[in-house]
N, CA and C atoms as an extended XYZ file, in Angstrom:
186
Properties=species:S:1:pos:R:3:atomname:S:1:resname:S:1:resid:I:1 pbc="F F F"
N        -6.994       16.273       18.227 N   MET     1
C        -5.912       15.428       17.776 CA  MET     1
C        -4.835       16.305       17.120 C   MET     1
N        -3.596       15.944       17.312 N   ALA     2
C        -2.475       16.729       16.789 CA  ALA     2
C        -2.259       16.470       15.300 C   ALA     2
N        -1.751       17.489       14.625 N   LEU     3
C        -1.400       17.334       13.217 CA  LEU     3
C        -0.043       16.650       13.102 C   LEU     3
N         0.076       15.797       12.111 N   THR     4
C         1.330       15.120       11.817 CA  THR     4
C         1.718       15.437       10.391 C   THR     4
N         2.992       15.697       10.158 N   ARG     5
C         3.469       16.015        8.814 CA  ARG     5
C         3.917       14.725        8.124 C   ARG     5
N         3.458       14.560        6.900 N   TYR     6
C         3.826       13.416        6.065 CA  TYR     6
C         4.452       13.930        4.781 C   TYR     6
N         5.556       13.333        4.377 N   LYS     7
C         6.079       13.563        3.040 CA  LYS     7
C         5.399       12.538        2.148 C   LYS     7
N         5.197       12.902        0.887 N   PHE     8
C         4.566       11.936       -0.007 CA  PHE     8
C         5.199       11.957       -1.390 C   PHE     8
N         5.090       10.823       -2.029 N   THR     9
C         5.333       10.710       -3.463 CA  THR     9
C         4.126        9.968       -4.025 C   THR     9
N         3.713       10.344       -5.200 N   ALA    10
C         2.551        9.716       -5.810 CA  ALA    10
C         2.746        9.641       -7.314 C   ALA    10
N         2.247        8.583       -7.895 N   THR    11
C         2.255        8.435       -9.347 CA  THR    11
C         0.854        8.036       -9.794 C   THR    11
N         0.561        8.330      -11.028 N   GLY    12
C        -0.730        7.984      -11.588 CA  GLY    12
C        -0.731        8.257      -13.079 C   GLY    12
N        -1.909        8.201      -13.670 N   THR    13
C        -2.039        8.476      -15.099 CA  THR    13
C        -3.058        9.591      -15.299 C   THR    13
N        -2.787       10.420      -16.310 N   ASN    14
C        -3.736       11.497      -16.614 CA  ASN    14
C        -4.719       11.011      -17.670 C   ASN    14
N        -5.607       11.900      -18.101 N   THR    15
C        -6.644       11.501      -19.059 CA  THR    15
C        -6.064       11.157      -20.432 C   THR    15
N        -4.814       11.581      -20.703 N   ASP    16
C        -4.151       11.219      -21.958 CA  ASP    16
C        -3.393        9.908      -21.851 C   ASP    16
N        -3.422        9.268      -20.677 N   GLY    17
C        -2.724        8.006      -20.475 CA  GLY    17
C        -1.250        8.163      -20.132 C   GLY    17
N        -0.803        9.395      -19.911 N   GLN    18
C         0.598        9.628      -19.564 CA  GLN    18
C         0.803        9.500      -18.065 C   GLN    18
N         1.994        9.052      -17.671 N   THR    19
C         2.336        8.932      -16.265 CA  THR    19
C         2.613       10.311      -15.681 C   THR    19
N         2.048       10.566      -14.510 N   VAL    20
C         2.230       11.830      -13.809 CA  VAL    20
C         2.776       11.512      -12.423 C   VAL    20
N         3.750       12.298      -11.976 N   GLU    21
C         4.314       12.123      -10.646 CA  GLU    21
C         4.123       13.399       -9.837 C   GLU    21
N         4.007       13.249       -8.544 N   GLY    22
C         3.909       14.392       -7.652 CA  GLY    22
C         4.607       14.081       -6.346 C   GLY    22
N         5.072       15.101       -5.668 N   ALA    23
C         5.732       14.933       -4.378 CA  ALA    23
C         5.540       16.198       -3.560 C   ALA    23
N         5.609       16.066       -2.258 N   GLY    24
C         5.475       17.214       -1.377 CA  GLY    24
C         5.255       16.767        0.044 C   GLY    24
N         4.550       17.586        0.795 N   GLN    25
C         4.225       17.220        2.170 CA  GLN    25
C         2.849       17.753        2.524 C   GLN    25
N         2.194       17.055        3.431 N   VAL    26
C         0.884       17.456        3.932 CA  VAL    26
C         0.892       17.320        5.452 C   VAL    26
N         0.024       18.063        6.106 N   GLU    27
C        -0.174       17.933        7.544 CA  GLU    27
C        -1.613       17.508        7.770 C   GLU    27
N        -1.775       16.405        8.493 N   ALA    28
C        -3.107       15.852        8.704 CA  ALA    28
C        -3.181       15.197       10.079 C   ALA    28
N        -4.410       14.993       10.557 N   GLU    29
C        -4.610       14.328       11.842 CA  GLU    29
C        -4.468       12.822       11.725 C   GLU    29
N        -4.844       12.251       10.564 N   THR    30
C        -4.780       10.799       10.378 CA  THR    30
C        -4.167       10.481        9.016 C   THR    30
N        -3.741        9.233        8.877 N   VAL    31
C        -3.189        8.779        7.597 CA  VAL    31
C        -4.251        8.875        6.509 C   VAL    31
N        -5.485        8.532        6.848 N   ARG    32
C        -6.574        8.589        5.860 CA  ARG    32
C        -6.765       10.009        5.333 C   ARG    32
N        -6.692       11.004        6.229 N   GLU    33
C        -6.813       12.398        5.797 CA  GLU    33
C        -5.636       12.797        4.919 C   GLU    33
N        -4.434       12.335        5.261 N   ALA    34
C        -3.255       12.633        4.447 CA  ALA    34
C        -3.421       12.048        3.046 C   ALA    34
N        -3.892       10.815        2.952 N   GLU    35
C        -4.122       10.197        1.642 CA  GLU    35
C        -5.157       10.983        0.843 C   GLU    35
N        -6.216       11.439        1.505 N   ALA    36
C        -7.253       12.218        0.809 CA  ALA    36
C        -6.674       13.517        0.253 C   ALA    36
N        -5.786       14.147        1.009 N   MET    37
C        -5.150       15.377        0.532 CA  MET    37
C        -4.277       15.111       -0.688 C   MET    37
N        -3.555       14.005       -0.666 N   VAL    38
C        -2.701       13.656       -1.805 CA  VAL    38
C        -3.559       13.349       -3.031 C   VAL    38
N        -4.651       12.631       -2.839 N   ILE    39
C        -5.552       12.332       -3.954 CA  ILE    39
C        -6.095       13.637       -4.542 C   ILE    39
N        -6.486       14.577       -3.689 N   GLY    40
C        -6.959       15.874       -4.169 CA  GLY    40
C        -5.889       16.626       -4.933 C   GLY    40
N        -4.652       16.579       -4.427 N   PHE    41
C        -3.526       17.218       -5.119 CA  PHE    41
C        -3.336       16.608       -6.511 C   PHE    41
N        -3.341       15.300       -6.592 N   MET    42
C        -3.124       14.633       -7.877 CA  MET    42
C        -4.309       14.874       -8.819 C   MET    42
N        -5.521       14.880       -8.296 N   ASN    43
C        -6.685       15.167       -9.139 CA  ASN    43
C        -6.598       16.571       -9.712 C   ASN    43
N        -6.016       17.492       -8.952 N   GLY    44
C        -5.808       18.860       -9.435 CA  GLY    44
C        -4.820       18.926      -10.581 C   GLY    44
N        -3.989       17.885      -10.719 N   LYS    45
C        -3.041       17.798      -11.830 CA  LYS    45
C        -3.625       16.941      -12.963 C   LYS    45
N        -4.972       16.766      -12.948 N   ASP    46
C        -5.669       15.953      -13.944 CA  ASP    46
C        -5.124       14.529      -13.954 C   ASP    46
N        -4.979       13.962      -12.765 N   CYS    47
C        -4.357       12.650      -12.635 CA  CYS    47
C        -5.130       11.808      -11.635 C   CYS    47
N        -5.306       10.551      -11.970 N   GLN    48
C        -5.877        9.582      -11.036 CA  GLN    48
C        -4.726        8.800      -10.425 C   GLN    48
N        -4.424        9.000       -9.126 N   PRO    49
C        -3.275        8.325       -8.529 CA  PRO    49
C        -3.466        6.815       -8.448 C   PRO    49
N        -2.406        6.098       -8.738 N   THR    50
C        -2.423        4.642       -8.644 CA  THR    50
C        -1.482        4.136       -7.565 C   THR    50
N        -0.562        4.987       -7.109 N   ASP    51
C         0.390        4.587       -6.079 CA  ASP    51
C         0.731        5.806       -5.219 C   ASP    51
N         0.493        5.696       -3.917 N   ILE    52
C         0.797        6.783       -2.987 CA  ILE    52
C         1.685        6.235       -1.883 C   ILE    52
N         2.813        6.890       -1.650 N   ASP    53
C         3.693        6.532       -0.537 CA  ASP    53
C         3.709        7.689        0.434 C   ASP    53
N         3.321        7.425        1.682 N   LEU    54
C         3.366        8.435        2.743 CA  LEU    54
C         4.499        8.076        3.690 C   LEU    54
N         5.275        9.063        4.079 N   ILE    55
C         6.388        8.856        4.994 CA  ILE    55
C         6.206        9.816        6.167 C   ILE    55
N         6.071        9.251        7.354 N   LEU    56
C         5.948       10.074        8.554 CA  LEU    56
C         7.245       10.847        8.737 C   LEU    56
N         7.138       12.162        8.875 N   THR    57
C         8.306       13.006        9.077 CA  THR    57
C         8.636       13.020       10.567 C   THR    57
N         9.772       12.477       10.970 N   PRO    58
C        10.107       12.381       12.391 CA  PRO    58
C        10.090       13.740       13.090 C   PRO    58
N         9.513       13.753       14.283 N   GLY    59
C         9.522       14.941       15.105 CA  GLY    59
C         8.596       16.047       14.644 C   GLY    59
N         7.653       15.742       13.776 N   CYS    60
C         6.807       16.803       13.232 CA  CYS    60
C         5.360       16.706       13.695 C   CYS    60
N         5.120       16.042       14.817 N   THR    61
C         3.786       16.070       15.387 CA  THR    61
C         3.613       17.394       16.092 C   THR    61
N         2.531       18.087       15.790 N   GLN    62
C         2.328       19.423       16.370 CA  GLN    62
C         1.246       19.371       17.436 C   GLN    62
């Protein structure tokens, strides 16, 4: 299966209760894999994501 590039924005709260935001892009075979990558990224920022927006990047299927 081909990789597809997704841009993402995500928000959540850290262990101190503060709002944390993140943004970037991931390449994944499925939307579920892209979401898992974003969750891992946010967890690395000590954050539990509560809202994830994935945007398919046009023309970026490899």
